[in-house]
mmCIF file with all atom_site columns, C-alpha atoms in Angstrom:
data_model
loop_
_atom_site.group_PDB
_atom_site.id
_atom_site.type_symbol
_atom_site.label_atom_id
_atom_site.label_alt_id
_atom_site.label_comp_id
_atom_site.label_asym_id
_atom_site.label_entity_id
_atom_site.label_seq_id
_atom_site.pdbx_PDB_ins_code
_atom_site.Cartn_x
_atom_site.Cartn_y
_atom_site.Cartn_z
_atom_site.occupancy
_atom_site.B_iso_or_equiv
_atom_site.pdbx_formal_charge
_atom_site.auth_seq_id
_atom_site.auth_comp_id
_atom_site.auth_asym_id
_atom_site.auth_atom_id
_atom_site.pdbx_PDB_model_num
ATOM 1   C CA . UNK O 1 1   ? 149.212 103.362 128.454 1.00 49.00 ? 1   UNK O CA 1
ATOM 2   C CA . UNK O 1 2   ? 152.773 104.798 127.665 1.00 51.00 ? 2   UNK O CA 1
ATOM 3   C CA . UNK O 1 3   ? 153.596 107.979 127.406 1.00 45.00 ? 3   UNK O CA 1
ATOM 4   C CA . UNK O 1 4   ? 154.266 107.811 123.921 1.00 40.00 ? 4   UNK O CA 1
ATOM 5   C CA . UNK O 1 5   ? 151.026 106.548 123.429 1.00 45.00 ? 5   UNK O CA 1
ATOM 6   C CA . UNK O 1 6   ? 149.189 109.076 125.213 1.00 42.00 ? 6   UNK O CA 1
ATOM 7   C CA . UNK O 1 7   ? 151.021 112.014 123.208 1.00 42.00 ? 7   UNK O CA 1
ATOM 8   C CA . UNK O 1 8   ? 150.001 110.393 119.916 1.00 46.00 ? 8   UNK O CA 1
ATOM 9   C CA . UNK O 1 9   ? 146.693 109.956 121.227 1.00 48.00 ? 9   UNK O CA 1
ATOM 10  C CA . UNK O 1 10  ? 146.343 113.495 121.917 1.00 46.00 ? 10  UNK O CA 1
ATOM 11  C CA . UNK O 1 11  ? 148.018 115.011 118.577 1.00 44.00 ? 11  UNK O CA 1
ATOM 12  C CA . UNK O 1 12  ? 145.736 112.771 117.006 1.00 46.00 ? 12  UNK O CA 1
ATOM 13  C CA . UNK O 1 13  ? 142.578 114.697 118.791 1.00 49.00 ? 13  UNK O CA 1
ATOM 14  C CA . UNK O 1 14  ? 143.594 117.807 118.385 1.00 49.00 ? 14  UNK O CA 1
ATOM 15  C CA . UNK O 1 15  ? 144.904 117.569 114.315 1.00 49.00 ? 15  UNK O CA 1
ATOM 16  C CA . UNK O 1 16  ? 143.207 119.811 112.147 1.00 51.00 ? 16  UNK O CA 1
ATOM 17  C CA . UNK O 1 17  ? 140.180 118.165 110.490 1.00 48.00 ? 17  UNK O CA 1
ATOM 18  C CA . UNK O 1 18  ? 141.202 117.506 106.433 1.00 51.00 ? 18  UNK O CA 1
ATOM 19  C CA . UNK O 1 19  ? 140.706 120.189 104.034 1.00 75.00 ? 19  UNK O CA 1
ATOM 20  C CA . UNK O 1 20  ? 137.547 120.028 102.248 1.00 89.00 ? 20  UNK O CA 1
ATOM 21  C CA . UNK O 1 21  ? 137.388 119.840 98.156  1.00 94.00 ? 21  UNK O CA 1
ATOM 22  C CA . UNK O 1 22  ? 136.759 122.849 96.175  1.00 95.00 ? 22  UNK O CA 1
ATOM 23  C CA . UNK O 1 23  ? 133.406 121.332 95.347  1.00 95.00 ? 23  UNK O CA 1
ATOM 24  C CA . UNK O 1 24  ? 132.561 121.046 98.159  1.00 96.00 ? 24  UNK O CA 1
ATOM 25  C CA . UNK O 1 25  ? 133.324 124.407 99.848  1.00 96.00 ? 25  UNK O CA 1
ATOM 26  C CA . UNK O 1 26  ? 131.854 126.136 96.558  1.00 96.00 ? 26  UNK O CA 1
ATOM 27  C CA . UNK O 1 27  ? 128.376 124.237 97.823  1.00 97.00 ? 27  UNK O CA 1
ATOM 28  C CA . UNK O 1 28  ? 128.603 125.103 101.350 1.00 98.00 ? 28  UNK O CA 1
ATOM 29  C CA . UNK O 1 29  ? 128.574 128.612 100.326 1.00 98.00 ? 29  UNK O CA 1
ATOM 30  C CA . UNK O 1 30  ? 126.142 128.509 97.834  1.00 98.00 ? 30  UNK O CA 1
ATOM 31  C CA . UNK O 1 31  ? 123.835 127.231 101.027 1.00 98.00 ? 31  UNK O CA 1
ATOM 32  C CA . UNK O 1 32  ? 124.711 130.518 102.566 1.00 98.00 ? 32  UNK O CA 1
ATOM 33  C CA . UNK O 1 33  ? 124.199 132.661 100.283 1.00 98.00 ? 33  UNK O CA 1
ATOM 34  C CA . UNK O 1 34  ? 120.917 131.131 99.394  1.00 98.00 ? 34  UNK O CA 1
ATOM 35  C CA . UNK O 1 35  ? 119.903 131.764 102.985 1.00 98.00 ? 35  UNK O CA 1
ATOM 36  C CA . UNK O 1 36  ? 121.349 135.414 103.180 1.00 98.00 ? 36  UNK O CA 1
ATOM 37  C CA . UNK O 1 37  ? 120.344 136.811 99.521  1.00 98.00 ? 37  UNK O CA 1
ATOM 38  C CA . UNK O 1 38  ? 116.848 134.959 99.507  1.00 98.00 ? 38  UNK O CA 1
ATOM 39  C CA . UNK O 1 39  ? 116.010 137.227 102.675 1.00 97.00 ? 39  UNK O CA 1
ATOM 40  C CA . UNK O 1 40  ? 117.793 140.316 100.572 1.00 97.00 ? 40  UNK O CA 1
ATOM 41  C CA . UNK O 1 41  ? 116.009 139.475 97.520  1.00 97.00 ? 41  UNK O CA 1
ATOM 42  C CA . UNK O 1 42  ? 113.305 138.522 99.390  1.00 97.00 ? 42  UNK O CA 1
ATOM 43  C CA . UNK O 1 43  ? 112.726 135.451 97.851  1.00 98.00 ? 43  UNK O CA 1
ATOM 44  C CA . UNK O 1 44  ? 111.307 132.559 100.042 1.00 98.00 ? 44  UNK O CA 1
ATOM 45  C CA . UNK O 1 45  ? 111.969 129.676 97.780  1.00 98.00 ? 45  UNK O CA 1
ATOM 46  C CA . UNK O 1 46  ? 115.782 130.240 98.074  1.00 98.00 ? 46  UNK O CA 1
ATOM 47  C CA . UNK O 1 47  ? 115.698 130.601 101.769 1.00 98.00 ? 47  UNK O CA 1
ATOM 48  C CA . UNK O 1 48  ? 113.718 127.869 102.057 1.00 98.00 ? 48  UNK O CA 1
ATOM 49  C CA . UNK O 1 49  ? 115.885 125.273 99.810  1.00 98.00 ? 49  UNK O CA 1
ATOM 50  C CA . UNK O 1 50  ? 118.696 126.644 102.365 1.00 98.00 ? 50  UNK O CA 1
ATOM 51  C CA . UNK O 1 51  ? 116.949 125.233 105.571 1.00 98.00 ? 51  UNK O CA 1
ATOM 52  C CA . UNK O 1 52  ? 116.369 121.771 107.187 1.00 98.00 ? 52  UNK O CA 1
ATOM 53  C CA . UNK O 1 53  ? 113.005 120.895 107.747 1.00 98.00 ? 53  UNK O CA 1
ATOM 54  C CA . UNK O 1 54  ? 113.387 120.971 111.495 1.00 97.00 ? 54  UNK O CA 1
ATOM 55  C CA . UNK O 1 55  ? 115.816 124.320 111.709 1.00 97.00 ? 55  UNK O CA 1
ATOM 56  C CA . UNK O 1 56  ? 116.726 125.492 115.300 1.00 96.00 ? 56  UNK O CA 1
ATOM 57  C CA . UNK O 1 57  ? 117.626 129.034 114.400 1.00 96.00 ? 57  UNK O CA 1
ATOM 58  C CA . UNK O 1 58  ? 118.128 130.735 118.194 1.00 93.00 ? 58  UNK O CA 1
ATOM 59  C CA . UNK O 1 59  ? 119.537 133.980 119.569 1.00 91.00 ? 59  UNK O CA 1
ATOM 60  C CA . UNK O 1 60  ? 120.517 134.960 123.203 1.00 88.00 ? 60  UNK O CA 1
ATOM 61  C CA . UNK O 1 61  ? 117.944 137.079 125.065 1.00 82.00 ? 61  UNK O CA 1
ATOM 62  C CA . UNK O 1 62  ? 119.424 136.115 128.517 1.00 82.00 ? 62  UNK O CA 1
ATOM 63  C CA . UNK O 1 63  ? 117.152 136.027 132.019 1.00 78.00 ? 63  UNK O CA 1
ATOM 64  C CA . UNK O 1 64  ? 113.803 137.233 131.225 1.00 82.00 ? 64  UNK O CA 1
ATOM 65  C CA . UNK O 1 65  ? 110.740 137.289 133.918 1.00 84.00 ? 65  UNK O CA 1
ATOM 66  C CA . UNK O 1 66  ? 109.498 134.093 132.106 1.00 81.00 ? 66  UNK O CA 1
ATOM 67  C CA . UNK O 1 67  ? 112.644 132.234 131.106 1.00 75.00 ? 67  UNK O CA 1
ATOM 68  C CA . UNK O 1 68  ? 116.186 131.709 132.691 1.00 86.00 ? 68  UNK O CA 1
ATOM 69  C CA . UNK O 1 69  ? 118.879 131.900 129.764 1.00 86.00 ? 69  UNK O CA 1
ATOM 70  C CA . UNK O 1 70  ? 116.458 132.967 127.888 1.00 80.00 ? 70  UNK O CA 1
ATOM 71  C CA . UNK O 1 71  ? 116.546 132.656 123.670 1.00 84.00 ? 71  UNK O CA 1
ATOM 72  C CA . UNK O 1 72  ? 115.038 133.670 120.752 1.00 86.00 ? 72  UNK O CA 1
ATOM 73  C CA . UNK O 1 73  ? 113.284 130.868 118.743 1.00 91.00 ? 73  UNK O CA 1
ATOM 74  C CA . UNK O 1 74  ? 112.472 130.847 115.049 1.00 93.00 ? 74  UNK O CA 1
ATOM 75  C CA . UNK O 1 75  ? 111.612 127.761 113.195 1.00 96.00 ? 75  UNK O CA 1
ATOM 76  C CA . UNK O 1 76  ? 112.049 127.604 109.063 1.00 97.00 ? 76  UNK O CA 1
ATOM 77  C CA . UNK O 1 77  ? 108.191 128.633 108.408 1.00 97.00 ? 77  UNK O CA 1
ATOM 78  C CA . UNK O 1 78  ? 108.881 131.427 110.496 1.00 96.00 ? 78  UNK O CA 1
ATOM 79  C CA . UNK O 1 79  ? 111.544 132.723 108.667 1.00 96.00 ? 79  UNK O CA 1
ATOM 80  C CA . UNK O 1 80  ? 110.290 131.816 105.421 1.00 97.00 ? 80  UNK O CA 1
ATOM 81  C CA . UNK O 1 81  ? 107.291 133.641 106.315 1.00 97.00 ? 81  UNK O CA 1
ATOM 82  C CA . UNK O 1 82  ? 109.336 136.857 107.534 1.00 96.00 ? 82  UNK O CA 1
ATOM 83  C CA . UNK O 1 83  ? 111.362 136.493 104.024 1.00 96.00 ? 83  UNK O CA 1
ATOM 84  C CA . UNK O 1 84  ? 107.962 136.687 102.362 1.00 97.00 ? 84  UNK O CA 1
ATOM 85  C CA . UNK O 1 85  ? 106.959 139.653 103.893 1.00 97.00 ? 85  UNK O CA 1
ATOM 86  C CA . UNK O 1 86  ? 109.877 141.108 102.940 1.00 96.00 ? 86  UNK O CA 1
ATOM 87  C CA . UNK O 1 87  ? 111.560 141.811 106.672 1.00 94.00 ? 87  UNK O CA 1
ATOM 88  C CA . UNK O 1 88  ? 114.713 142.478 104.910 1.00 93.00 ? 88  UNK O CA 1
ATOM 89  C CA . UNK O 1 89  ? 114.467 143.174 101.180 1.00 96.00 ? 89  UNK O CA 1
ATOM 90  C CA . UNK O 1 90  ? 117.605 145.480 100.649 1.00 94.00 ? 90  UNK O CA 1
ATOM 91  C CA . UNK O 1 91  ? 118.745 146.880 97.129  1.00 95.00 ? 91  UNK O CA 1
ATOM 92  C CA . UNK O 1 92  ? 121.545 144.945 95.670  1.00 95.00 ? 92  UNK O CA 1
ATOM 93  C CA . UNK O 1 93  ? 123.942 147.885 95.731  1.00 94.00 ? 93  UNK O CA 1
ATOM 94  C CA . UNK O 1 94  ? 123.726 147.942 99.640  1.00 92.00 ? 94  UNK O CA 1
ATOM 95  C CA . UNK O 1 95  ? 124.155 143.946 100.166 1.00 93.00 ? 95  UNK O CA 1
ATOM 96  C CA . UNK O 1 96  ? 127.062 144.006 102.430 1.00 95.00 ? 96  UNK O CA 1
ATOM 97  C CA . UNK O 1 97  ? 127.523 140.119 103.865 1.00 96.00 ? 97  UNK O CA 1
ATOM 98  C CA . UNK O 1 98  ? 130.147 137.492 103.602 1.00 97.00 ? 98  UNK O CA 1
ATOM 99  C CA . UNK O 1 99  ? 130.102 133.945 104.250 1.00 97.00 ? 99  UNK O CA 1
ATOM 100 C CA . UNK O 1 100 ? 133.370 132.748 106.234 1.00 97.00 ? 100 UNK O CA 1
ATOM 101 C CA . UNK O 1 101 ? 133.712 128.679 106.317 1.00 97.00 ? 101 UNK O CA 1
ATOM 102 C CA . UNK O 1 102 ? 135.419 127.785 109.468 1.00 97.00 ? 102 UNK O CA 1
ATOM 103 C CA . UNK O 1 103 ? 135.332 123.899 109.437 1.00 97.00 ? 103 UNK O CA 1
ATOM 104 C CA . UNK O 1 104 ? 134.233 120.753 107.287 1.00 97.00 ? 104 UNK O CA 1
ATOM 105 C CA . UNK O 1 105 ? 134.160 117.625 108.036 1.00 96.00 ? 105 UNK O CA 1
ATOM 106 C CA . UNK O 1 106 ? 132.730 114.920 105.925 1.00 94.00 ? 106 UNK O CA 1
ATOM 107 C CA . UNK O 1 107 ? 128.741 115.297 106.645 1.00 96.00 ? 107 UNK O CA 1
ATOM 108 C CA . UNK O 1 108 ? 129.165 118.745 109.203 1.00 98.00 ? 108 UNK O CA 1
ATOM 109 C CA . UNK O 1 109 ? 130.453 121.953 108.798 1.00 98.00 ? 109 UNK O CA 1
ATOM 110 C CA . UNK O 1 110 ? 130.256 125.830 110.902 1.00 98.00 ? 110 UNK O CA 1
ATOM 111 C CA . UNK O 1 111 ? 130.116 128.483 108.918 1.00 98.00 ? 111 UNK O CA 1
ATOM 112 C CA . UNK O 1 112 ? 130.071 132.260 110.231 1.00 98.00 ? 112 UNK O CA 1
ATOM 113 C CA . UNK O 1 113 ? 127.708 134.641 108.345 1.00 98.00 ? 113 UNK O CA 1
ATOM 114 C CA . UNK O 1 114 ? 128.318 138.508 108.580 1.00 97.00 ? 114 UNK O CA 1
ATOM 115 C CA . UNK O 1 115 ? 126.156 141.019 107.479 1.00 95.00 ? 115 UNK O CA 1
ATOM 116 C CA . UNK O 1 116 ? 125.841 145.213 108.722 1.00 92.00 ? 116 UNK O CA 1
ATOM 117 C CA . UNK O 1 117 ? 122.519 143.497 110.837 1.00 91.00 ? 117 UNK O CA 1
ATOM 118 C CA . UNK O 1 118 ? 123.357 140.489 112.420 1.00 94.00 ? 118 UNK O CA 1
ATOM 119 C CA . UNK O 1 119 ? 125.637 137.814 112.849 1.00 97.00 ? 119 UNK O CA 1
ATOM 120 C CA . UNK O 1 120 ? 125.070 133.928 112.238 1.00 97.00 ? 120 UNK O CA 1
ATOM 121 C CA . UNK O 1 121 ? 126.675 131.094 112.858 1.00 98.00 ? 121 UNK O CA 1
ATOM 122 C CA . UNK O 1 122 ? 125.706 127.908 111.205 1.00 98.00 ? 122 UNK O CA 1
ATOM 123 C CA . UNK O 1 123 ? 125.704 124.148 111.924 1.00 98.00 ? 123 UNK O CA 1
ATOM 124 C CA . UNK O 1 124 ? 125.249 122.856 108.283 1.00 98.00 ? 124 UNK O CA 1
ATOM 125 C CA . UNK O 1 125 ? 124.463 119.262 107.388 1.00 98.00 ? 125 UNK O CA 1
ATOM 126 C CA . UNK O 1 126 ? 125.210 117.204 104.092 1.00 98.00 ? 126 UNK O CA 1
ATOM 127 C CA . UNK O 1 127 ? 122.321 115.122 102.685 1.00 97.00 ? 127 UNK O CA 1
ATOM 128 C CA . UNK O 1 128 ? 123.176 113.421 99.711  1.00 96.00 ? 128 UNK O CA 1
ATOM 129 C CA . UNK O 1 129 ? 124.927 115.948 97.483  1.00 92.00 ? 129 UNK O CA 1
ATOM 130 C CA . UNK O 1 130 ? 123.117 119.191 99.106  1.00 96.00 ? 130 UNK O CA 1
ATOM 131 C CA . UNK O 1 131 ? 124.548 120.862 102.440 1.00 98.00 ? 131 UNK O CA 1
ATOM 132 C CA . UNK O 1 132 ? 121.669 122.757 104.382 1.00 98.00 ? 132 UNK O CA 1
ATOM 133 C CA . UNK O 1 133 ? 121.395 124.749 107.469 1.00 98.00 ? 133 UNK O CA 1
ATOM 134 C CA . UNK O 1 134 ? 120.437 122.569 110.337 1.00 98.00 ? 134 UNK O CA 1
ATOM 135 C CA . UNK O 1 135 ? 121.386 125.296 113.474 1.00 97.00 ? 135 UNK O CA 1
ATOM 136 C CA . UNK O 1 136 ? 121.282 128.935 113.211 1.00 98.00 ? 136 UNK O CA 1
ATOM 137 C CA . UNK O 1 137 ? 122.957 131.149 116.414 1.00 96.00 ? 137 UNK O CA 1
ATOM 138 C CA . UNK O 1 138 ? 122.575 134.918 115.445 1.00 94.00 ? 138 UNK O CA 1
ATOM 139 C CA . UNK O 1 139 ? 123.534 138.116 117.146 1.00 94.00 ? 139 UNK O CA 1
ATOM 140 C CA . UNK O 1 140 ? 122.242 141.292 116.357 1.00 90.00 ? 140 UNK O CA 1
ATOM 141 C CA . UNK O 1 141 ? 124.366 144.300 115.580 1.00 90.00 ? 141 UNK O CA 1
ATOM 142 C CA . UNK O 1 142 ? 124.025 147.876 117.180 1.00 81.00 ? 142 UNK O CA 1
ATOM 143 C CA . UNK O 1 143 ? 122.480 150.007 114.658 1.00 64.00 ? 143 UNK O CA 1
#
């Protein structure tokens, strides 16, 4: 291979993905949203509409006495069922989250979630016209 085609190979790899629609971003975020203000609200139908049947939704725990890199696990009934209960029903006047897209592609994107709680980032998926959360990675906040 020449060089030149080695350099183009590798600009090629490394080019920044094309910039998604406005439709497109406006439903990614709506998918967020509907994850983060469903638990606020707590409303389980909108978390759940937010929320691929088979959600991994983890969070570190490192080495534990039964687990080397240890996680958290929670499926979507589990969270559904915490939203339910009402684990963090908040008045609207103290909602303090923002949803930060930080790539698309045409069926994938990660988004970062930020709230005064936790932190999540997302693996979202596009089915059809509807973008839903198919990873979850969260970090708790010092309170």
């Amino acid at each position: 291979m020449s060089l030149l085609s080695l350099v183009m190979a590798a600009t090629a790899a490394s080019a920044p993905a094309p910039a998604a629609d406005a439709a497109t971003l406006a439903a990614i975020e709506a998918t967020c949203l509907d994850y983060i203000d469903g638990q606020l609200e707590a409303d389980p139908a909108r978390v759940a509409r937010a929320l691929h049947p088979d959600l991994a939704k983890r969070a570190v725990v490192g080495d534990t006495p039964d687990e080397r890199l240890g996680l958290r696990r929670m499926s979507k009934d589990e969270l559904v069922s915490l939203t339910q209960q009402g684990a963090l029903k908040t008045p609207k006047e103290q909602w303090n989250r923002s949803c930060r897209i930080l790539d698309v592609t045409a069926e994938t994107a990660a988004v970062r979630l930020e709230t005064p709680w936790f932190v999540d980032h997302f693996h979202m998926g596009r089915f059809g016209d509807r973008w839903i959360i198919v990873n979850a990675l969260w970090h708790p906040k010092s309170r």
